[in-house]
Amino acid sequence: MRQQLVAGNWKMNKNLQEGLQLAREVIQQAGQYNQVTVLLAPPYIHLPGIFEMLGGNANLKLAAQNCHDEAHGAYTGEVSASMLSSVGCSHVIIGHSERRQYAGETDAILARKVDRVLENDLVPIFCCGEDLQQRESDKHQEVVQSQLSKGLYHLSSEDMAGMIIAYEPVWAIGTGKTASPEQAQEMHAFIRQSISDRYGSNVAQQVTILYGGSCNPGNAKELFAMEDVDGGLIGGASLKASDFSEVIQALHP
Ligand code: PEP
């Protein structure tokens, strides 16, 4: 079901002790906003420790930042979706632009990753978004349409209805430049329409669509006020518990 959700992507930040401390602070400060689902996506090494700290809290959940596209085998250094399930993850971020860019993840690889995540009863958070040149040449909708159709449109209606999609314009990630609320709404509505064209409006209305890209306490409220923006995927502002809590509060009814 479409949810109100804020996810914190810590990327490759925080050693174990720092990460557990940050999680402790987030749990204290954000746990009160119980009508928003809050996801923490720390590096792999923090997952079991943070899962223990969450202690079954209904609105705080654990996500991984990636998984491998094969179920198991000789893939040194990789982590599978079933391993993530075994340490308490409920969600996995798939296709973050940094992985598309630095790890060469193609649409075909991402489609397989989505399948592995779903096979393990986890929820994928599928990232899509255009770069600056694509936006400036007015190709942003074409790019996102292609990412969605190659990465997701092989799924059944049932799986699609449970999807979380994060629209993250690459030019806004970690740059301090945010999409305007109107730009975010335009793309979120486009994504929902695209899903509706493929699966019907009933499915499209159930998909949660997050905005990501320099979202912070200063701009979250106006972004989250847009009709098709169901929450945020937060990078930099998730590394400080007070900032992250303010972003969550901006979504809380
Ligand atoms: C992200 O990397 O998913 C992200 C949104 O980062 P930031 O908030 O730092 O732009």
Short mmCIF file of C-alpha atoms and ligand atoms in Angstrom, two decimals:
data_model
loop_
_atom_site.label_atom_id
_atom_site.label_comp_id
_atom_site.label_asym_id
_atom_site.label_seq_id
_atom_site.Cartn_x
_atom_site.Cartn_y
_atom_site.Cartn_z
CA MET A 1 0.00 0.00 0.00
CA ARG A 2 1.09 3.59 -0.67
CA GLN A 3 2.83 4.71 2.49
CA GLN A 4 4.28 7.86 4.03
CA LEU A 5 7.93 6.95 4.26
CA VAL A 6 11.32 8.52 4.91
CA ALA A 7 14.49 6.50 4.30
CA GLY A 8 17.99 7.50 5.37
CA ASN A 9 20.78 6.36 3.04
CA TRP A 10 24.00 6.60 5.01
CA LYS A 11 26.10 5.56 1.99
CA MET A 12 29.72 4.70 2.98
CA ASN A 13 29.75 6.74 6.17
CA LYS A 14 30.13 5.92 9.91
CA ASN A 15 32.22 3.19 11.50
CA LEU A 16 30.40 0.62 13.64
CA GLN A 17 30.46 2.62 16.87
CA GLU A 18 29.44 5.88 15.18
CA GLY A 19 26.68 4.12 13.26
CA LEU A 20 25.19 2.47 16.33
CA GLN A 21 25.26 5.83 18.14
CA LEU A 22 23.49 7.55 15.22
CA ALA A 23 20.87 4.80 15.11
CA ARG A 24 20.31 5.14 18.87
CA GLU A 25 19.70 8.89 18.46
CA VAL A 26 17.39 8.42 15.49
CA ILE A 27 15.35 5.82 17.36
CA GLN A 28 14.99 8.21 20.31
CA GLN A 29 14.10 11.26 18.25
CA ALA A 30 12.15 9.80 15.35
CA GLY A 31 10.34 6.96 17.07
CA GLN A 32 7.60 9.40 18.13
CA TYR A 33 6.52 10.11 14.53
CA ASN A 34 4.67 6.85 14.37
CA GLN A 35 2.51 7.61 11.36
CA VAL A 36 5.57 7.75 9.13
CA THR A 37 7.54 4.61 8.23
CA VAL A 38 11.21 5.35 8.85
CA LEU A 39 13.90 3.28 7.18
CA LEU A 40 17.57 3.24 8.07
CA ALA A 41 19.90 2.14 5.27
CA PRO A 42 23.35 1.91 6.86
CA PRO A 43 26.37 0.07 5.43
CA TYR A 44 26.12 -3.75 5.69
CA ILE A 45 28.28 -4.03 8.82
CA HIS A 46 25.76 -2.09 10.93
CA LEU A 47 22.70 -4.10 9.98
CA PRO A 48 22.58 -6.82 12.71
CA GLY A 49 23.43 -4.36 15.50
CA ILE A 50 20.81 -1.85 14.43
CA PHE A 51 18.21 -4.57 13.92
CA GLU A 52 18.69 -5.58 17.55
CA MET A 53 18.25 -1.95 18.65
CA LEU A 54 15.01 -1.56 16.68
CA GLY A 55 13.49 -4.30 18.83
CA GLY A 56 10.33 -4.81 16.81
CA ASN A 57 9.41 -1.08 16.70
CA ALA A 58 6.55 -1.02 14.19
CA ASN A 59 7.42 2.14 12.26
CA LEU A 60 11.24 1.86 12.22
CA LYS A 61 12.71 -0.56 9.71
CA LEU A 62 16.00 -1.62 8.22
CA ALA A 63 17.11 -1.36 4.58
CA ALA A 64 20.28 -2.37 2.77
CA GLN A 65 21.87 -0.13 0.15
CA ASN A 66 22.39 -2.88 -2.43
CA CYS A 67 22.49 -6.64 -3.01
CA HIS A 68 23.89 -8.97 -5.65
CA ASP A 69 21.84 -10.06 -8.65
CA GLU A 70 22.55 -13.78 -8.09
CA ALA A 71 21.09 -15.78 -5.21
CA HIS A 72 24.45 -17.21 -4.00
CA GLY A 73 27.78 -18.50 -5.27
CA ALA A 74 31.34 -17.53 -6.07
CA TYR A 75 31.00 -13.74 -5.96
CA THR A 76 33.72 -12.62 -3.60
CA GLY A 77 32.84 -9.53 -1.60
CA GLU A 78 29.15 -9.58 -2.48
CA VAL A 79 26.03 -9.89 -0.33
CA SER A 80 22.83 -11.65 -1.36
CA ALA A 81 19.21 -10.70 -0.75
CA SER A 82 18.65 -13.78 1.42
CA MET A 83 21.60 -12.77 3.63
CA LEU A 84 19.99 -9.36 4.07
CA SER A 85 16.74 -10.99 5.03
CA SER A 86 18.57 -13.11 7.61
CA VAL A 87 19.89 -10.01 9.42
CA GLY A 88 16.50 -8.32 9.65
CA CYS A 89 16.29 -6.15 6.55
CA SER A 90 12.83 -5.53 5.16
CA HIS A 91 13.86 -3.28 2.24
CA VAL A 92 16.76 -3.00 -0.24
CA ILE A 93 17.75 0.07 -2.27
CA ILE A 94 18.29 -0.95 -5.88
CA GLY A 95 19.83 1.09 -8.68
CA HIS A 96 21.02 4.14 -6.79
CA SER A 97 22.65 6.47 -9.31
CA GLU A 98 26.00 6.08 -7.55
CA ARG A 99 25.84 2.32 -8.23
CA ARG A 100 24.70 2.86 -11.82
CA GLN A 101 27.60 5.29 -12.29
CA TYR A 102 30.49 3.83 -10.24
CA ALA A 103 29.66 0.12 -10.26
CA GLY A 104 28.40 -0.02 -13.86
CA GLU A 105 24.99 -1.41 -12.92
CA THR A 106 22.91 -1.73 -16.06
CA ASP A 107 19.13 -1.88 -16.38
CA ALA A 108 19.37 -5.65 -16.98
CA ILE A 109 21.39 -6.20 -13.79
CA LEU A 110 18.95 -4.05 -11.83
CA ALA A 111 15.95 -6.02 -13.13
CA ARG A 112 17.60 -9.21 -11.80
CA LYS A 113 18.35 -7.55 -8.45
CA VAL A 114 14.70 -6.56 -8.11
CA ASP A 115 13.76 -10.22 -8.70
CA ARG A 116 16.20 -11.47 -6.02
CA VAL A 117 14.81 -8.94 -3.53
CA LEU A 118 11.21 -9.95 -4.19
CA GLU A 119 12.02 -13.68 -4.06
CA ASN A 120 13.14 -13.10 -0.48
CA ASP A 121 9.96 -11.22 0.46
CA LEU A 122 11.83 -7.95 0.78
CA VAL A 123 10.69 -4.64 -0.68
CA PRO A 124 12.85 -3.01 -3.37
CA ILE A 125 13.34 0.75 -3.32
CA PHE A 126 14.04 1.24 -7.02
CA CYS A 127 15.93 4.44 -7.86
CA CYS A 128 15.56 6.30 -11.13
CA GLY A 129 16.42 9.77 -12.36
CA GLU A 130 18.12 11.79 -15.05
CA ASP A 131 21.45 13.61 -15.07
CA LEU A 132 21.87 17.32 -15.70
CA GLN A 133 22.53 17.02 -19.42
CA GLN A 134 19.43 14.87 -19.87
CA ARG A 135 17.32 17.38 -17.93
CA GLU A 136 18.71 20.33 -19.91
CA SER A 137 18.04 18.60 -23.21
CA ASP A 138 14.49 17.84 -22.09
CA LYS A 139 15.08 14.08 -22.09
CA HIS A 140 14.29 13.55 -18.39
CA GLN A 141 10.94 11.83 -18.88
CA GLU A 142 12.28 9.60 -21.66
CA VAL A 143 15.21 8.54 -19.44
CA VAL A 144 13.01 7.72 -16.44
CA GLN A 145 10.48 5.89 -18.63
CA SER A 146 13.29 3.72 -19.99
CA GLN A 147 14.69 2.99 -16.49
CA LEU A 148 11.23 1.98 -15.26
CA SER A 149 10.34 -0.20 -18.21
CA LYS A 150 13.71 -2.02 -18.32
CA GLY A 151 14.08 -2.39 -14.55
CA LEU A 152 10.52 -3.01 -13.40
CA TYR A 153 7.93 -3.64 -16.07
CA HIS A 154 8.58 -7.38 -16.18
CA LEU A 155 6.97 -7.61 -12.72
CA SER A 156 3.49 -8.92 -12.00
CA SER A 157 0.78 -6.44 -11.00
CA GLU A 158 0.90 -7.75 -7.45
CA ASP A 159 4.65 -7.17 -7.13
CA MET A 160 4.38 -3.78 -8.81
CA ALA A 161 1.68 -2.64 -6.36
CA GLY A 162 4.09 -3.21 -3.46
CA MET A 163 6.99 -1.31 -5.04
CA ILE A 164 8.71 1.74 -3.69
CA ILE A 165 10.24 3.99 -6.35
CA ALA A 166 12.67 6.79 -5.53
CA TYR A 167 12.89 9.59 -8.08
CA GLU A 168 16.38 10.98 -7.60
CA PRO A 169 17.54 13.50 -10.21
CA VAL A 170 21.30 12.90 -10.36
CA TRP A 171 21.98 16.64 -10.56
CA ALA A 172 20.35 17.09 -7.14
CA ILE A 173 22.14 14.30 -5.24
CA GLY A 174 24.68 15.62 -2.77
CA THR A 175 24.93 18.90 -4.67
CA GLY A 176 22.75 21.12 -2.50
CA LYS A 177 20.58 21.75 -5.59
CA THR A 178 17.08 20.44 -5.01
CA ALA A 179 14.37 19.86 -7.59
CA SER A 180 11.63 22.43 -7.07
CA PRO A 181 8.41 21.02 -5.61
CA GLU A 182 6.84 21.54 -9.06
CA GLN A 183 9.64 19.65 -10.84
CA ALA A 184 9.33 16.81 -8.32
CA GLN A 185 5.55 16.67 -8.64
CA GLU A 186 5.72 16.73 -12.43
CA MET A 187 8.05 13.73 -12.49
CA HIS A 188 6.23 11.82 -9.75
CA ALA A 189 2.95 12.28 -11.62
CA PHE A 190 4.69 11.14 -14.81
CA ILE A 191 5.97 8.00 -13.04
CA ARG A 192 2.53 7.23 -11.64
CA GLN A 193 0.95 7.73 -15.06
CA SER A 194 3.54 5.46 -16.65
CA ILE A 195 2.73 2.72 -14.10
CA SER A 196 -0.96 3.29 -14.72
CA ASP A 197 -0.49 2.92 -18.50
CA ARG A 198 1.29 -0.41 -17.94
CA TYR A 199 -0.62 -1.85 -14.95
CA GLY A 200 -3.77 0.24 -14.51
CA SER A 201 -4.60 3.05 -12.11
CA ASN A 202 -5.45 0.79 -9.19
CA VAL A 203 -1.86 -0.51 -9.11
CA ALA A 204 -0.38 2.95 -9.79
CA GLN A 205 -2.24 4.42 -6.82
CA GLN A 206 -0.66 1.85 -4.50
CA VAL A 207 2.97 2.52 -5.46
CA THR A 208 4.95 4.65 -3.01
CA ILE A 209 7.08 7.26 -4.80
CA LEU A 210 9.84 9.00 -2.83
CA TYR A 211 11.81 12.10 -3.77
CA GLY A 212 15.59 12.14 -3.24
CA GLY A 213 18.20 14.80 -3.89
CA SER A 214 19.42 17.33 -1.30
CA CYS A 215 16.19 17.04 0.67
CA ASN A 216 16.73 18.60 4.09
CA PRO A 217 14.86 20.23 7.01
CA GLY A 218 14.64 23.49 5.04
CA ASN A 219 12.86 22.14 1.97
CA ALA A 220 11.23 18.86 3.01
CA LYS A 221 7.84 20.26 3.93
CA GLU A 222 7.13 21.84 0.56
CA LEU A 223 8.38 18.80 -1.34
CA PHE A 224 6.28 16.44 0.79
CA ALA A 225 3.22 18.66 0.31
CA MET A 226 3.04 17.68 -3.36
CA GLU A 227 0.28 15.24 -4.22
CA ASP A 228 2.40 12.44 -5.69
CA VAL A 229 5.37 12.78 -3.33
CA ASP A 230 4.93 10.11 -0.66
CA GLY A 231 8.13 10.82 1.25
CA GLY A 232 11.88 11.02 0.78
CA LEU A 233 15.13 9.15 0.31
CA ILE A 234 17.59 11.22 2.29
CA GLY A 235 21.39 11.11 1.99
CA GLY A 236 23.41 13.86 3.68
CA ALA A 237 20.65 14.97 6.05
CA SER A 238 20.25 11.44 7.39
CA LEU A 239 23.72 11.51 8.96
CA LYS A 240 22.64 13.88 11.75
CA ALA A 241 19.79 12.59 13.91
CA SER A 242 18.28 16.03 14.53
CA ASP A 243 18.19 16.92 10.80
CA PHE A 244 16.79 13.50 9.89
CA SER A 245 14.11 13.83 12.58
CA GLU A 246 13.09 17.24 11.25
CA VAL A 247 12.69 15.75 7.77
CA ILE A 248 10.53 12.97 9.21
CA GLN A 249 8.49 15.53 11.16
CA ALA A 250 7.88 17.42 7.89
CA LEU A 251 6.00 14.37 6.60
CA HIS A 252 4.18 13.55 9.80
CA PRO A 253 0.49 14.53 9.70
C1 PEP B 1 20.82 9.92 -2.04
O1 PEP B 1 21.98 9.66 -2.24
O2 PEP B 1 19.95 9.02 -2.12
C2 PEP B 1 20.49 11.29 -1.72
C3 PEP B 1 19.27 11.69 -1.86
O3 PEP B 1 21.53 12.07 -1.26
P1 PEP B 1 21.45 13.60 -0.76
O4 PEP B 1 20.22 13.72 0.10
O5 PEP B 1 22.71 13.81 0.01
O6 PEP B 1 21.35 14.44 -1.99
#
